[in-house]
Every structure is written in C-alpha cells, then in structure tokens.
Amino acid sequence: MAAAARVLLNGQVFEISLNESVFSWKSLRLRNSPSAAAARGGRGEGENQSVPVSEIIAVCKTEVAGTCKESGRWQKMTSTTTSFTPEQILHDFTVYYVQRSKEHHWCCAEVTFYCSDQLLCNQWVQALQRRLDLQGVRPKNLLVFINPFGGKQLGKHIYDKKVAPLFQLASITTEVIVTEHANHARDHLAEVDLRIYDGIVCVGGDGMFSEVIHGLICQTQKIAGIDQNDPNSKLVACSLRIGIIPAGSTDCICYATVGVNDPVTSALHIIVGDSQPMDVSSVHHNNTFLKYSVSLLGYGFYGDVLKDSENNRWMGPSRYDFSGFKTFLSHQCYEGTVLYLPATETLGNPRDESRCTAGCYVCQYSGKLLDLSNNKQELKHVAEEEDWKVVKGKFLAINAANMSCACSKSPMGLSPAAHLADGTIDLILVRKCSRFNFLRHLIRHTNKDDQFDLAFVEVYRVKQFIFTPKYSEEDNIDIRDIGKNLFGQFCSDHPACGCSQVNSNWNCDGEIIEHAAVEVRVHCQLIKLFVRGIEHSTQKTS
Ligand SMILES: CCCCCCCCCCCCC/C=C/[C@@H](O)[C@H](COP(=O)(O)O)NC(=O)CCCCC
Ligand SMILES: Nc1ncnc2c1ncn2[C@@H]1O[C@H](COP(=O)(O)OP(=O)(O)O)[C@@H](O)[C@H]1O
Ligand SMILES: [Ca+2]
C-alpha cells in the first residue's frame, strides 16, 4: 500500500500518510487561499495533524450510508454530513483517536476521509487496522464489575452510556457483573479462572477498587502458595491489569493516577492499553492479615471521619463533608507508639518539589531494585532491629499515604511528592495541637501551601511501620460504649483536654479496620493499573 495518498477532508484535498508509529494528514491547499481560511473555521481539523498509532482507538469504514463496518462488526455511525456524491459517501473511512483537553482529560475525536475509489479506502482501513492489531498491549477481553450503589449511584448509567460504546468501538469484548452485595467482586475474583481475561475493570469508588485488588491479590498468592497471614511474606505480583472507571465518592485512586476522575478519560487509558505498576501495603494485626491498602491508611481524623460517615451513606459523597466537620469539632487525639523503618535505598523525599508523573524515574529506579531483589529469590524479608525508629505521643492523625492521595477535595493530595510505585509510603504524624492549628494543616490539604511546614507535623518516607495504641484493644471495647457522644468518642474522664482513652480505627482506602494495633508493610509494584501516571501538562495532541 502507498505510504501516502490523497483524500478529501471537509471538501479540501489532504495527503494522508502512515509510518511505523504515526498517522498524519496534511492539507495540500495553498495556505492563504480563501478556501483554506474557510476550512479552518470548520469542525476544527487543523491543516496538519498527526496521531500516534498507539492513540488510535479504531478505524472504521462506511460501507452503506449511516452504518459502519469495523473489525467485522456492524456499528451505528454518528457520521458526518457531507455535500459529496453518493459514490463518495460509499468510500470513506473514519479514524477515532485520543484527543487531549484541559486538565488531563482525554476524549474520543474522529476524522472522516473521503477516498476516490473503494480500493484505496479498503487499503487504508486495512493498513491502519494492521497497525492497531500490532498494539499487543491492548486488552481484548475484560471482566467488568459495576457497583450500582457507589457515589451518586450512577455507576451503571456511566458504564452503559459513556464506557461500553467506547469499548465496543475498540472491539473489546466484556463480561459485565453488576454487584449484588458488598464483597461480591472480591469473592468472585478470588475463585474464578482469570486466564481468559486481559484485565479487570471496576466501576465505582476506592472501596470497589479495594474489593478488586483483594480478590486478585488473594488468588495470586493462593496459586503461588504464599501465606498472606505472615507479615514478612514476599508477595507475588499480579499479572492482570486493573482499570478504574470513577463512579464513587472520592475516587482518589483514579484521580491520583490519571490526574482527573473522568470516566471517558479512564476508558480511553484502558483501550490504549496503558500500564502503571503500583505499590500495595499489607495491614496485619497479631500475625493475622487484615487488609491491603493502595491510597490512604489513616488513623485518628480520617479513621473517625470514615466511621461516622458510614452511618450517613444515604447522603452520598457529601457524607464526608458532614462527618469531616463533626470530626474536626470533636478534636480527638489518640495516644500511642509508632515504630517505623525508614526507606533508605529509594530516591526521593516527601518534601521534594518534584512530583510522580508518567514515566517517573524514581519509580523506575525502584523497579530496577525490585528486579535485583527478586533475582535473589528470598522468601522473606526481615529488617534489622537497629534500623527501626520510634515516635511516641498523642496524635490527631496518623496518615500513611502510598501515593499522593490527590482528589478533587485535595488536588495536590495529602502527600504531594509521594510516588505510585517506589516501594515506600509517606508516614505523616500530626501531633496534638490546637483546633486552629489543625485547621491550618487541613486547609493546606486543599491548596498549594506546604502542609508539612508546621511544628506539629512530621513526615517520614518508610517501608514498614507498626502502631501500638496506648490503651489495649480489649479494654477499649468497654470504654467505647461509655465514651460516645454527639461529636464522637470523647475521653469520658477528660472531656476538656480532648485526649481519648478510646482508640480510633483505621481508614483503609475508605474501608474500616476496627483494630488500632497494626503492622504495615509496603509491597513494591504488586499490582498494575490501566493508566500511565499523570501526564506532564505539555503533553498535548499535535
Ligand atoms: C476545612 C477543610 C478541611 C478539608 C479537608 C479535605 C481533605 C480531603 C483529603 C481527602 C483525602 C482522601 C484520601 C482518600 C481516601 C479514599 O480512599 C476514601 C474512600 O473513597 P471512596 O471509596 O471513593 O469513597 N475516602 C475518604 O476516606 C474520604 C475522606 C474525606 C475527608 C473529608
Ligand atoms: N451491590 C452492592 N451493594 C452494597 N454494597 C456494595 C455493592 N457493591 C459494592 N459494594 C460496597 O460498597 C462500598 C463502597 O463502594 P464504592 O464503589 O467505593 O463507593 P463510594 O465511593 O461511594 O464509597 C464498598 O465497600 C463495596 O464493597
Ligand atoms: Ca509509594
């Protein structure tokens, strides 16, 4: 096939060309002719444009006016209207491709070319389709879970209206399961034969994503014979990628990995077959596995917000604002000891100005260290005793951020310089302080000011930590019942000082962990997502 050909676009002659990795179209009109000026005002196709083949979603030939045959399947066209003859309409093809718009949004753009004859049209469709078939990273068959009750309960609608048509256009087949109860997706994934799928998609919030990773990680460890109850077990990485279609309340994992929580953008990242490794933390209590965490593991403030908000699920996403306000007023602090193991081999620091973005070298460096350690074939990894550090005190919040935890409420996140895949967590300790000072810290979650530049806030980049509450968990069961009042769990003996004999609970990616005493360890790059990390703002479609 010719590497270039003449076609019509918007009534003007264009030259289209295709090389190994790029499809381009270029106007052959004189730049300043009146017709050129008129064409520029049309549908927005520029004079010269190019699209990487890796960002072409589909190529589709119009065989009969109004319908489109693509990859052997008939689909309805939202086709362009033209002033061409019926013969010309029969010989056109449409290329659907990724177009970037503001703030990390992607959308599906289309451009239709009219060919002089059917042979030429067929040749171009086949050539483009062959290039697409060579994109081996793209998923062909996906298992999709939809939580119909997440966020504003729009999960099913979002999937049907915005995502399924794109998957169909890209010839992706799907098996869709609308969940019927909590843990439906987790339990299904723990047992089902996953070999026929190229990936898993969850439609919902962080809680839904948490279910999916629990099912997938559990099955992977079971097959590999790994004991998940042993906190020192070296876990085996999961091979299937996971896609998130945001339809939850916070959607922090989506936002912090894509830069925005937009269902169409996420669907397009899945279609083009993006891949981004991600760290996962395991949470144990007394040598028993409790949960995995990918975004925030928060004790104190964020644990209490979550606990209270569960009573108000009917409010939808605004339950967090209501409970956040109540919890802020209660101003509870919790006493305990934090033991942590600093991350010494990785690059980067929680106070860095630089951010984890697509192709992050800090994460790539950790990936290389991981490969080296995997080649050593150690089954367990136990740190030396003298490497551990101790912090004791009264804390308003203990936040362990596996990633920035950016979301629409906190666009920079709780730890703006945290990395998706460096094998570390940022451990943020907010010591007891006045309400006014705590408010200053919280407000800095929402703007660009340095939330760590406060005397009562400490931040450490760690591989592992252990939290032991001052008051034993057994005693707490009795006290908890006595100490509750309108604004949470006040210390019954010292209401004025705000220190509590009642323990808080952990907020683990939006799921409650009732135990206060936990042992947490990061597993570098344990899972993979259908994302590429947050793109630099200069990465625009040409
Ligand atoms: C006076 C202004 C105070 C405002 C503080 C706002 C700070 C918001 C930071 C949010 C951090 C989010 C960390 C992510 C947590 C999610 O995993 C979790 C579950 O998400 P989902 O399943 O989608 O509902 N969300 C939360 O725990 C909500 C915390 C909101 C606290 C106000
Ligand atoms: N069909 C269902 N009925 C009830 N709960 C469900 C269902 N499917 C999933 N869940 C649970 O709903 C919780 C919240 O889901 P999520 O999608 O994160 O929404 P949100 O962001 O609003 O919290 C999760 O704990 C998940 O296990
Ligand atoms: Ca990390």
Coordinates of C-alpha atoms and ligand atoms in Angstrom, one line a residue:
M1 CA 0.0 0.0 0.0
A2 CA 1.1 3.5 -0.7
A3 CA 2.6 5.2 2.3
A4 CA 0.7 8.4 1.3
A5 CA -2.4 9.1 -0.6
R6 CA -4.7 12.0 -1.5
V7 CA -8.2 12.1 0.1
L8 CA -10.9 14.7 0.8
L9 CA -11.5 16.1 4.2
N10 CA -14.0 18.9 4.7
G11 CA -14.2 19.4 1.0
Q12 CA -10.4 20.0 0.8
V13 CA -7.6 17.8 -0.6
F14 CA -5.4 16.3 2.1
E15 CA -2.5 14.0 2.0
I16 CA -2.7 11.2 4.5
S17 CA 0.4 9.2 5.4
L18 CA 1.3 6.3 7.7
N19 CA 4.6 5.2 9.1
E20 CA 5.5 2.7 11.8
S21 CA 4.0 4.7 14.6
V22 CA 2.3 7.8 13.3
F23 CA -0.8 8.5 11.1
S24 CA -0.8 12.1 9.7
W25 CA -3.0 14.2 7.5
K26 CA -1.8 17.4 5.8
S27 CA -3.7 20.0 3.7
L28 CA -2.5 20.4 0.2
R29 CA -4.2 23.7 -0.2
L30 CA -2.3 27.0 -0.5
R31 CA -2.1 28.3 3.0
N32 CA -3.7 31.7 2.3
S33 CA -6.3 30.8 -0.2
P34 CA -9.9 31.8 0.7
S35 CA -11.0 28.1 0.8
A36 CA -8.2 27.3 3.2
A37 CA -9.4 30.0 5.5
A38 CA -13.0 28.7 5.3
A39 CA -11.9 25.1 6.0
R40 CA -10.0 26.3 9.1
G41 CA -13.3 27.5 10.5
G42 CA -14.9 24.1 10.1
R43 CA -15.0 21.2 12.5
G44 CA -11.6 22.1 14.0
E45 CA -9.5 19.7 11.9
G46 CA -6.2 21.7 11.5
E47 CA -4.1 22.0 8.4
N48 CA -1.7 19.3 9.5
Q49 CA -2.3 16.8 12.2
S50 CA -0.8 13.6 13.4
V51 CA -1.8 10.9 15.8
P52 CA 0.4 8.2 17.2
V53 CA -0.9 4.8 16.2
S54 CA -0.8 3.9 19.9
E55 CA -3.6 6.5 20.4
I56 CA -5.9 5.5 17.6
I57 CA -9.0 3.9 19.1
A58 CA -10.5 2.4 15.9
V59 CA -10.6 2.8 12.2
C60 CA -14.0 2.3 10.7
K61 CA -15.1 2.1 7.0
T62 CA -18.5 3.4 5.9
E63 CA -20.0 0.8 3.6
V64 CA -23.6 1.9 3.4
A65 CA -24.5 5.5 4.3
G66 CA -25.2 5.7 8.0
T67 CA -23.7 2.4 9.1
C68 CA -20.1 1.4 9.6
K69 CA -18.3 -1.8 9.4
E70 CA -15.3 -2.1 11.6
S71 CA -13.3 -5.3 12.5
G72 CA -16.1 -7.5 11.3
R73 CA -18.8 -5.9 13.4
W74 CA -21.6 -3.6 12.3
Q75 CA -22.0 -0.4 14.3
K76 CA -24.2 2.7 14.2
M77 CA -22.4 5.7 12.9
T78 CA -22.8 9.2 14.2
S79 CA -21.4 10.1 10.8
T80 CA -20.6 13.4 9.3
T81 CA -22.8 15.1 6.8
T82 CA -21.2 16.0 3.6
S83 CA -22.0 17.6 0.3
F84 CA -20.4 14.8 -1.7
T85 CA -22.0 12.5 -4.2
P86 CA -23.4 9.1 -3.0
E87 CA -20.4 7.3 -4.6
Q88 CA -18.0 9.3 -2.5
I89 CA -20.0 8.6 0.7
L90 CA -19.5 4.9 -0.1
H91 CA -15.7 5.3 0.0
D92 CA -15.0 7.0 3.3
F93 CA -13.4 5.9 6.5
T94 CA -13.3 7.3 9.9
V95 CA -10.4 7.3 12.3
Y96 CA -11.2 7.6 16.0
Y97 CA -8.4 8.8 18.2
V98 CA -7.4 10.2 21.6
Q99 CA -7.6 13.9 21.9
R100 CA -6.3 15.7 25.0
S101 CA -8.2 18.6 26.5
K102 CA -7.8 20.6 29.7
E103 CA -6.6 19.2 33.0
H104 CA -5.6 15.7 31.9
H105 CA -9.0 15.0 30.2
W106 CA -9.0 12.7 27.2
C107 CA -11.8 12.5 24.7
C108 CA -12.5 10.5 21.6
A109 CA -12.1 12.6 18.4
E110 CA -13.0 11.4 14.9
V111 CA -12.0 12.4 11.5
T112 CA -13.5 11.1 8.2
F113 CA -11.6 10.9 5.0
Y114 CA -13.3 10.5 1.6
C115 CA -11.4 8.4 -1.0
S116 CA -11.6 8.5 -4.8
D117 CA -12.2 4.7 -5.0
Q118 CA -13.2 1.8 -2.9
L119 CA -9.8 0.0 -3.3
L120 CA -7.9 3.0 -1.9
C121 CA -10.4 3.2 1.0
N122 CA -10.0 -0.5 1.8
Q123 CA -6.3 -0.4 1.6
W124 CA -6.1 2.4 4.2
V125 CA -8.6 0.8 6.5
Q126 CA -6.6 -2.5 6.4
A127 CA -3.2 -0.8 6.8
L128 CA -4.4 1.1 9.9
Q129 CA -6.2 -1.9 11.3
R130 CA -3.0 -4.0 10.8
R131 CA -1.1 -1.4 12.8
L132 CA -3.7 -1.5 15.5
D133 CA -3.6 -5.3 15.7
L134 CA 0.2 -4.9 16.4
Q135 CA -0.6 -3.0 19.6
G136 CA -0.1 -6.0 21.7
V137 CA -0.6 -4.1 25.0
R138 CA -4.2 -3.5 24.3
P139 CA -6.8 -5.6 26.2
K140 CA -9.2 -7.7 24.1
N141 CA -11.4 -9.2 26.8
L142 CA -12.2 -7.6 30.1
L143 CA -14.1 -8.6 33.2
V144 CA -16.1 -5.6 34.4
F145 CA -17.6 -5.1 37.9
I146 CA -20.1 -2.3 38.4
N147 CA -21.1 -1.1 41.9
P148 CA -24.6 0.3 41.3
F149 CA -24.6 1.9 44.8
G150 CA -21.2 3.7 44.8
G151 CA -21.0 7.6 44.9
K152 CA -24.2 9.1 43.4
Q153 CA -25.4 5.6 42.4
L154 CA -24.7 6.4 38.7
G155 CA -22.2 3.5 38.1
K156 CA -24.4 1.5 35.8
H157 CA -25.5 4.6 33.8
I158 CA -22.0 5.9 33.5
Y159 CA -20.8 2.5 32.2
D160 CA -23.7 2.0 29.7
K161 CA -23.7 5.5 28.3
K162 CA -20.0 6.5 28.4
V163 CA -17.8 3.5 28.6
A164 CA -19.5 0.5 26.9
P165 CA -19.8 2.3 23.5
L166 CA -16.1 3.1 23.5
F167 CA -15.2 -0.5 24.4
Q168 CA -17.4 -1.6 21.5
L169 CA -15.8 0.8 19.1
A170 CA -12.4 -0.5 20.1
S171 CA -13.6 -4.1 19.6
I172 CA -13.1 -5.0 23.3
T173 CA -15.4 -7.8 24.5
T174 CA -16.6 -7.7 28.1
E175 CA -18.2 -9.8 30.7
V176 CA -20.1 -7.4 32.9
I177 CA -21.2 -8.2 36.5
V178 CA -23.3 -5.7 38.4
T179 CA -22.6 -6.4 42.0
E180 CA -25.5 -7.5 44.2
H181 CA -23.8 -7.1 47.6
A182 CA -20.6 -5.9 49.2
N183 CA -17.7 -8.3 48.6
H184 CA -19.4 -9.8 45.5
A185 CA -16.5 -8.7 43.2
R186 CA -13.8 -9.7 45.8
D187 CA -15.2 -13.2 46.3
H188 CA -15.8 -13.8 42.6
L189 CA -12.2 -12.8 41.8
A190 CA -10.7 -14.9 44.5
E191 CA -12.1 -18.1 42.8
V192 CA -12.7 -17.5 39.1
D193 CA -10.4 -18.7 36.3
L194 CA -8.8 -15.4 35.2
R195 CA -6.8 -16.7 32.3
I196 CA -9.3 -15.8 29.7
Y197 CA -9.2 -12.1 30.6
D198 CA -6.7 -9.4 29.7
G199 CA -7.8 -7.2 32.6
I200 CA -10.3 -6.3 35.2
V201 CA -12.3 -3.1 35.3
C202 CA -14.2 -1.7 38.3
V203 CA -16.8 0.9 38.1
G204 CA -17.2 2.6 41.4
G205 CA -15.0 4.3 44.0
D206 CA -11.9 3.4 46.1
G207 CA -13.9 0.8 48.0
M208 CA -14.8 -1.0 44.9
F209 CA -11.2 -0.9 43.7
S210 CA -10.2 -2.3 47.1
E211 CA -12.5 -5.2 46.6
V212 CA -11.0 -6.0 43.2
I213 CA -7.4 -5.9 44.4
H214 CA -8.2 -8.1 47.4
G215 CA -9.7 -10.8 45.1
L216 CA -6.9 -10.6 42.7
I217 CA -4.0 -10.5 45.2
C218 CA -5.6 -13.3 47.2
Q219 CA -5.9 -15.6 44.2
T220 CA -2.4 -14.8 43.0
Q221 CA -0.9 -15.6 46.5
K222 CA -3.0 -18.8 46.7
I223 CA -1.7 -20.1 43.4
A224 CA 1.9 -19.2 44.4
G225 CA 1.4 -20.9 47.8
I226 CA 2.2 -17.7 49.7
D227 CA 0.9 -17.3 53.3
Q228 CA -0.8 -13.9 53.5
N229 CA -1.0 -14.1 57.3
D230 CA 2.7 -13.9 57.6
P231 CA 3.6 -10.1 57.6
N232 CA 7.1 -10.9 56.3
S233 CA 5.9 -13.0 53.3
K234 CA 7.3 -11.7 50.0
L235 CA 4.1 -11.4 47.9
V236 CA 3.9 -12.4 44.2
A237 CA 3.0 -9.6 41.8
C238 CA -0.4 -9.8 40.0
S239 CA -0.2 -10.0 36.2
L240 CA -3.6 -8.8 35.2
R241 CA -4.1 -5.0 34.9
I242 CA -6.9 -3.2 36.6
G243 CA -8.9 -0.3 35.2
I244 CA -10.9 2.1 37.3
I245 CA -14.0 3.9 35.9
P246 CA -14.6 6.5 38.5
A247 CA -18.1 6.4 39.9
G248 CA -17.5 6.7 43.6
S249 CA -17.4 9.4 46.3
T250 CA -13.7 10.3 46.5
D251 CA -12.2 8.4 43.5
C252 CA -8.8 9.2 44.9
I253 CA -7.0 6.2 43.3
C254 CA -8.3 7.2 39.9
Y255 CA -7.6 10.9 40.4
A256 CA -4.0 10.3 41.7
T257 CA -3.1 8.0 38.8
V258 CA -4.7 9.8 35.9
G259 CA -4.9 13.4 37.1
V260 CA -8.7 13.6 36.8
N261 CA -11.7 11.5 37.7
D262 CA -13.4 11.3 34.3
P263 CA -15.0 8.0 33.1
V264 CA -14.2 8.7 29.4
T265 CA -10.6 9.5 30.1
S266 CA -10.2 6.3 32.1
A267 CA -11.9 4.2 29.5
L268 CA -9.5 5.5 26.8
H269 CA -6.5 4.7 29.0
I270 CA -7.8 1.2 29.2
I271 CA -8.4 0.9 25.5
V272 CA -4.9 2.1 24.5
G273 CA -3.5 -0.5 27.0
D274 CA -1.6 1.8 29.4
S275 CA 0.2 0.1 32.2
Q276 CA 1.4 1.6 35.5
P277 CA 2.8 -0.5 38.4
M278 CA 1.5 0.4 41.9
D279 CA 2.7 -0.3 45.4
V280 CA 0.3 -2.0 47.8
S281 CA 0.6 -2.1 51.6
S282 CA -0.4 -5.1 53.7
V283 CA -2.0 -4.5 57.1
H284 CA -1.7 -7.2 59.8
H285 CA -2.8 -7.4 63.4
N286 CA -1.1 -10.1 65.6
N287 CA 0.2 -12.0 62.7
T288 CA -3.2 -12.1 61.0
F289 CA -3.8 -10.5 57.7
L290 CA -6.4 -7.7 57.8
K291 CA -6.4 -5.7 54.5
Y292 CA -4.4 -4.3 51.6
S293 CA -4.2 -0.5 51.1
V294 CA -3.3 1.5 48.0
S295 CA -4.1 5.0 48.8
L296 CA -4.7 6.3 52.4
L297 CA -4.3 4.4 55.6
G298 CA -5.5 6.9 58.1
Y299 CA -5.9 6.6 61.9
G300 CA -7.4 9.4 64.1
F301 CA -9.0 12.1 62.0
Y302 CA -9.6 10.2 58.7
G303 CA -10.5 7.0 60.6
D304 CA -13.1 8.8 62.6
V305 CA -14.5 10.7 59.5
L306 CA -15.0 7.3 57.8
K307 CA -16.5 5.6 60.8
D308 CA -19.0 8.4 61.2
S309 CA -19.8 8.8 57.5
E310 CA -20.8 5.1 57.2
N311 CA -23.9 6.0 59.2
N312 CA -24.9 8.6 56.6
R313 CA -24.3 6.7 53.3
W314 CA -27.7 7.9 52.2
M315 CA -26.1 11.4 51.8
G316 CA -23.9 10.2 49.0
P317 CA -20.5 11.9 48.6
S318 CA -21.5 14.8 50.9
R319 CA -21.5 12.4 53.9
Y320 CA -17.7 13.0 54.1
D321 CA -18.2 16.8 54.4
F322 CA -20.7 16.4 57.1
S323 CA -18.6 13.8 59.0
G324 CA -15.4 15.8 58.4
F325 CA -17.0 18.8 60.1
K326 CA -18.2 16.8 63.0
T327 CA -14.9 15.0 63.5
F328 CA -13.0 18.3 63.2
L329 CA -15.1 19.8 66.0
S330 CA -14.6 16.7 68.2
H331 CA -10.8 17.3 68.0
Q332 CA -9.9 13.9 69.3
C333 CA -6.3 12.9 69.8
Y334 CA -5.1 9.4 70.4
E335 CA -2.0 8.2 72.3
G336 CA 0.3 5.5 71.0
T337 CA 3.7 4.5 69.7
V338 CA 4.8 4.4 66.1
L339 CA 7.8 2.3 65.1
Y340 CA 8.9 2.9 61.5
L341 CA 11.6 1.6 59.2
P342 CA 12.9 4.5 57.0
A343 CA 13.2 3.9 53.3
T344 CA 16.9 4.3 52.7
E345 CA 17.6 2.7 49.2
T346 CA 15.0 4.6 47.2
L347 CA 15.3 8.0 45.5
G348 CA 13.2 10.9 46.7
N349 CA 11.9 12.6 49.8
P350 CA 8.4 13.5 51.0
R351 CA 9.4 17.2 50.9
D352 CA 10.5 17.1 47.3
E353 CA 9.2 19.8 44.9
S354 CA 9.1 17.3 42.1
R355 CA 6.0 15.0 41.6
C356 CA 5.4 11.5 40.4
T357 CA 4.4 11.8 36.8
A358 CA 4.1 9.5 33.8
G359 CA 7.5 7.7 33.3
C360 CA 8.7 8.7 36.8
Y361 CA 12.4 7.9 37.2
V362 CA 12.0 7.5 41.0
C363 CA 9.6 4.6 40.4
Q364 CA 11.6 3.2 37.5
Y365 CA 14.7 3.1 39.8
S366 CA 12.7 1.2 42.5
G367 CA 11.5 -1.2 39.8
K368 CA 15.1 -2.0 39.0
L369 CA 15.9 -2.6 42.7
L370 CA 12.9 -4.8 42.8
D371 CA 14.1 -6.9 39.9
L372 CA 17.5 -7.3 41.6
S373 CA 15.9 -8.4 44.8
N374 CA 13.5 -10.8 43.0
N375 CA 16.5 -12.5 41.4
K376 CA 17.9 -13.2 44.9
Q377 CA 14.9 -15.4 45.5
E378 CA 14.5 -14.5 49.2
L379 CA 11.2 -15.8 50.5
K380 CA 11.0 -13.4 53.5
H381 CA 12.4 -10.0 54.1
V382 CA 13.1 -9.1 57.7
A383 CA 14.7 -5.9 58.7
E384 CA 17.5 -5.5 61.3
E385 CA 16.2 -4.3 64.7
E386 CA 18.6 -1.3 64.9
D387 CA 17.2 0.2 61.7
W388 CA 13.8 0.9 63.4
K389 CA 12.9 4.4 64.7
V390 CA 10.4 5.2 67.5
V391 CA 7.9 8.1 67.9
K392 CA 5.6 8.2 70.9
G393 CA 2.9 10.7 71.6
K394 CA -0.6 12.0 71.2
F395 CA -1.7 12.2 67.6
L396 CA -4.7 13.9 66.0
A397 CA -4.0 11.9 62.8
I398 CA -1.6 9.3 61.6
N399 CA -1.7 9.1 57.8
A400 CA 0.1 6.6 55.7
A401 CA 0.0 7.7 52.0
N402 CA 1.0 5.1 49.5
M403 CA 0.5 7.7 46.8
S404 CA -0.2 11.4 46.7
C405 CA -3.9 10.7 47.6
A406 CA -4.9 13.6 45.3
C407 CA -8.6 14.0 44.7
S408 CA -11.0 16.8 43.9
K409 CA -11.1 18.0 47.5
S410 CA -7.3 17.9 47.7
P411 CA -5.9 18.4 44.2
M412 CA -2.2 18.1 45.4
G413 CA -3.1 15.3 47.8
L414 CA -2.2 14.5 51.4
S415 CA 1.4 13.9 50.4
P416 CA 2.1 15.7 47.1
A417 CA 5.5 14.2 46.5
A418 CA 4.6 10.5 47.2
H419 CA 5.2 8.0 44.4
L420 CA 2.9 5.4 42.9
A421 CA 5.5 2.7 42.6
D422 CA 8.6 3.4 44.5
G423 CA 8.0 0.8 47.3
T424 CA 7.5 3.4 50.0
I425 CA 4.8 5.1 52.0
D426 CA 4.8 8.6 53.4
L427 CA 4.0 8.4 57.1
I428 CA 2.5 11.7 58.3
L429 CA 2.2 12.2 62.0
V430 CA 0.0 15.1 63.2
R431 CA 0.6 15.6 66.9
K432 CA -1.9 17.1 69.3
C433 CA -2.3 20.8 68.6
S434 CA -5.0 23.5 68.9
R435 CA -8.1 23.3 66.8
F436 CA -6.9 26.4 65.0
N437 CA -3.5 24.8 64.1
F438 CA -5.2 21.6 63.0
L439 CA -7.5 23.6 60.7
R440 CA -4.4 25.3 59.2
H441 CA -3.0 21.9 58.4
L442 CA -6.3 20.6 56.9
I443 CA -6.7 23.7 54.8
R444 CA -3.3 23.1 53.4
H445 CA -4.6 19.8 52.1
T446 CA -6.8 21.8 49.8
N447 CA -4.3 24.3 48.5
K448 CA -0.7 24.5 47.4
D449 CA 0.8 25.5 50.8
D450 CA 3.2 23.1 52.4
Q451 CA 1.1 21.0 54.8
F452 CA 4.3 19.6 56.4
D453 CA 5.8 23.0 57.3
L454 CA 4.1 23.1 60.7
A455 CA 5.8 22.4 64.0
F456 CA 3.3 19.7 65.0
V457 CA 3.5 17.8 61.7
E458 CA 6.3 15.2 60.9
V459 CA 6.6 13.2 57.7
Y460 CA 8.8 10.2 57.0
R461 CA 9.3 8.1 53.9
V462 CA 9.1 4.5 55.2
K463 CA 8.9 0.8 54.0
Q464 CA 7.2 -0.5 57.1
F465 CA 5.6 0.7 60.3
I466 CA 4.0 -0.6 63.5
F467 CA 1.4 1.3 65.5
T468 CA 0.6 0.3 69.1
P469 CA -2.2 2.3 70.8
K470 CA -1.6 3.2 74.5
Y471 CA -4.8 1.6 75.6
S472 CA -5.2 -2.1 74.9
E473 CA -7.8 -3.1 72.4
E474 CA -9.6 -5.4 74.8
D475 CA -10.2 -2.6 77.4
N476 CA -11.4 -0.4 74.6
I477 CA -14.4 -2.5 73.8
D478 CA -16.0 -1.5 77.2
I479 CA -14.8 2.1 77.2
R480 CA -16.0 2.7 73.6
D481 CA -19.6 2.2 74.7
I482 CA -19.4 4.7 77.5
G483 CA -17.4 7.4 75.7
K484 CA -19.6 8.2 72.7
N485 CA -21.4 11.4 72.4
L486 CA -22.8 13.7 69.7
F487 CA -19.3 14.6 68.3
G488 CA -17.7 11.2 68.5
Q489 CA -15.8 9.4 71.2
F490 CA -14.6 11.9 73.9
C491 CA -12.5 10.7 76.7
S492 CA -15.0 10.3 79.5
D493 CA -12.6 11.5 82.2
H494 CA -11.0 14.5 80.5
P495 CA -13.5 16.0 78.1
A496 CA -11.7 19.3 78.1
C497 CA -8.3 18.0 77.1
G498 CA -9.6 16.1 74.1
C499 CA -7.3 13.1 74.7
S500 CA -9.1 9.8 74.4
Q501 CA -8.8 6.5 76.2
V502 CA -10.8 5.1 73.3
N503 CA -8.9 4.1 70.3
S504 CA -9.7 5.3 66.8
N505 CA -9.9 2.9 63.8
W506 CA -8.0 2.9 60.5
N507 CA -9.5 4.2 57.3
C508 CA -8.0 1.8 54.7
D509 CA -8.9 3.1 51.2
G510 CA -12.3 4.0 52.6
E511 CA -12.9 0.7 54.4
I512 CA -12.9 0.5 58.2
I513 CA -10.3 -1.6 60.0
E514 CA -11.5 -1.9 63.6
H515 CA -8.2 -2.9 65.1
A516 CA -6.0 0.0 66.2
A517 CA -2.8 -2.0 66.6
V518 CA -1.4 -2.7 63.1
E519 CA 1.7 -3.7 61.3
V520 CA 2.0 -2.2 57.8
R521 CA 4.5 -3.2 55.1
V522 CA 4.8 -1.9 51.5
H523 CA 5.0 -4.3 48.6
C524 CA 6.7 -2.5 45.7
Q525 CA 4.8 -2.7 42.4
L526 CA 2.5 -5.5 43.4
I527 CA -0.3 -4.6 41.0
K528 CA -0.7 -2.8 37.7
L529 CA -3.3 -0.3 36.5
F530 CA -4.5 0.6 33.0
V531 CA -3.1 4.1 33.5
R532 CA 0.3 5.8 32.7
G533 CA 0.6 8.2 35.7
I534 CA -0.2 11.9 35.5
E535 CA 0.9 13.3 32.2
H536 CA 3.0 16.5 32.1
S537 CA 0.7 19.4 31.1
T538 CA 2.7 20.0 27.9
Q539 CA 1.7 16.5 26.5
K540 CA -0.9 17.7 24.1
T541 CA -2.2 16.1 20.9
S542 CA -0.4 17.7 18.0
Ligands
LIG1 C1 -11.5 22.7 56.4 C2 -11.2 21.9 55.3 C3 -10.9 20.5 55.5 C4 -10.9 19.7 54.3 C5 -10.0 18.6 54.3 C6 -10.2 17.9 53.0 C7 -9.1 16.9 52.8 C8 -9.5 15.9 51.8 C9 -8.5 14.8 51.7 C10 -9.0 13.6 51.2 C11 -8.0 12.5 51.2 C12 -8.6 11.4 50.5 C13 -7.8 10.1 50.7 C14 -8.6 9.1 50.1 C15 -9.5 8.3 50.7 C16 -10.4 7.4 50.0 O1 -9.8 6.2 49.7 C17 -11.7 7.2 50.8 C18 -12.7 6.3 50.1 O2 -13.0 6.8 48.9 P1 -14.4 6.3 48.2 O3 -14.5 4.8 48.2 O4 -14.3 6.8 46.7 O5 -15.5 7.0 48.9 N1 -12.3 8.5 51.1 C19 -12.3 9.0 52.3 O6 -11.8 8.5 53.3 C20 -12.9 10.4 52.4 C21 -12.1 11.3 53.3 C22 -12.8 12.7 53.2 C23 -12.4 13.5 54.4 C24 -13.1 14.8 54.5
LIG2 N1 -24.1 -4.2 45.2 C1 -23.6 -3.7 46.3 N2 -24.4 -3.4 47.4 C2 -23.9 -2.9 48.5 N3 -22.6 -2.6 48.7 C3 -21.7 -2.8 47.6 C4 -22.2 -3.4 46.4 N4 -21.1 -3.5 45.6 C5 -20.1 -3.0 46.2 N5 -20.4 -2.6 47.5 C6 -19.6 -2.0 48.5 O1 -19.8 -0.6 48.5 C7 -18.8 0.1 49.2 C8 -18.5 1.5 48.6 O2 -18.2 1.3 47.3 P1 -17.5 2.4 46.4 O3 -17.7 2.0 45.0 O4 -16.2 2.7 46.8 O5 -18.4 3.7 46.6 P2 -18.1 5.1 47.5 O6 -17.0 5.8 46.8 O7 -19.4 5.9 47.4 O8 -17.8 4.7 48.8 C9 -17.6 -0.8 49.1 O9 -17.2 -1.2 50.4 C10 -18.1 -2.0 48.3 O10 -17.6 -3.2 48.9
CA3 CA 4.5 4.6 47.0

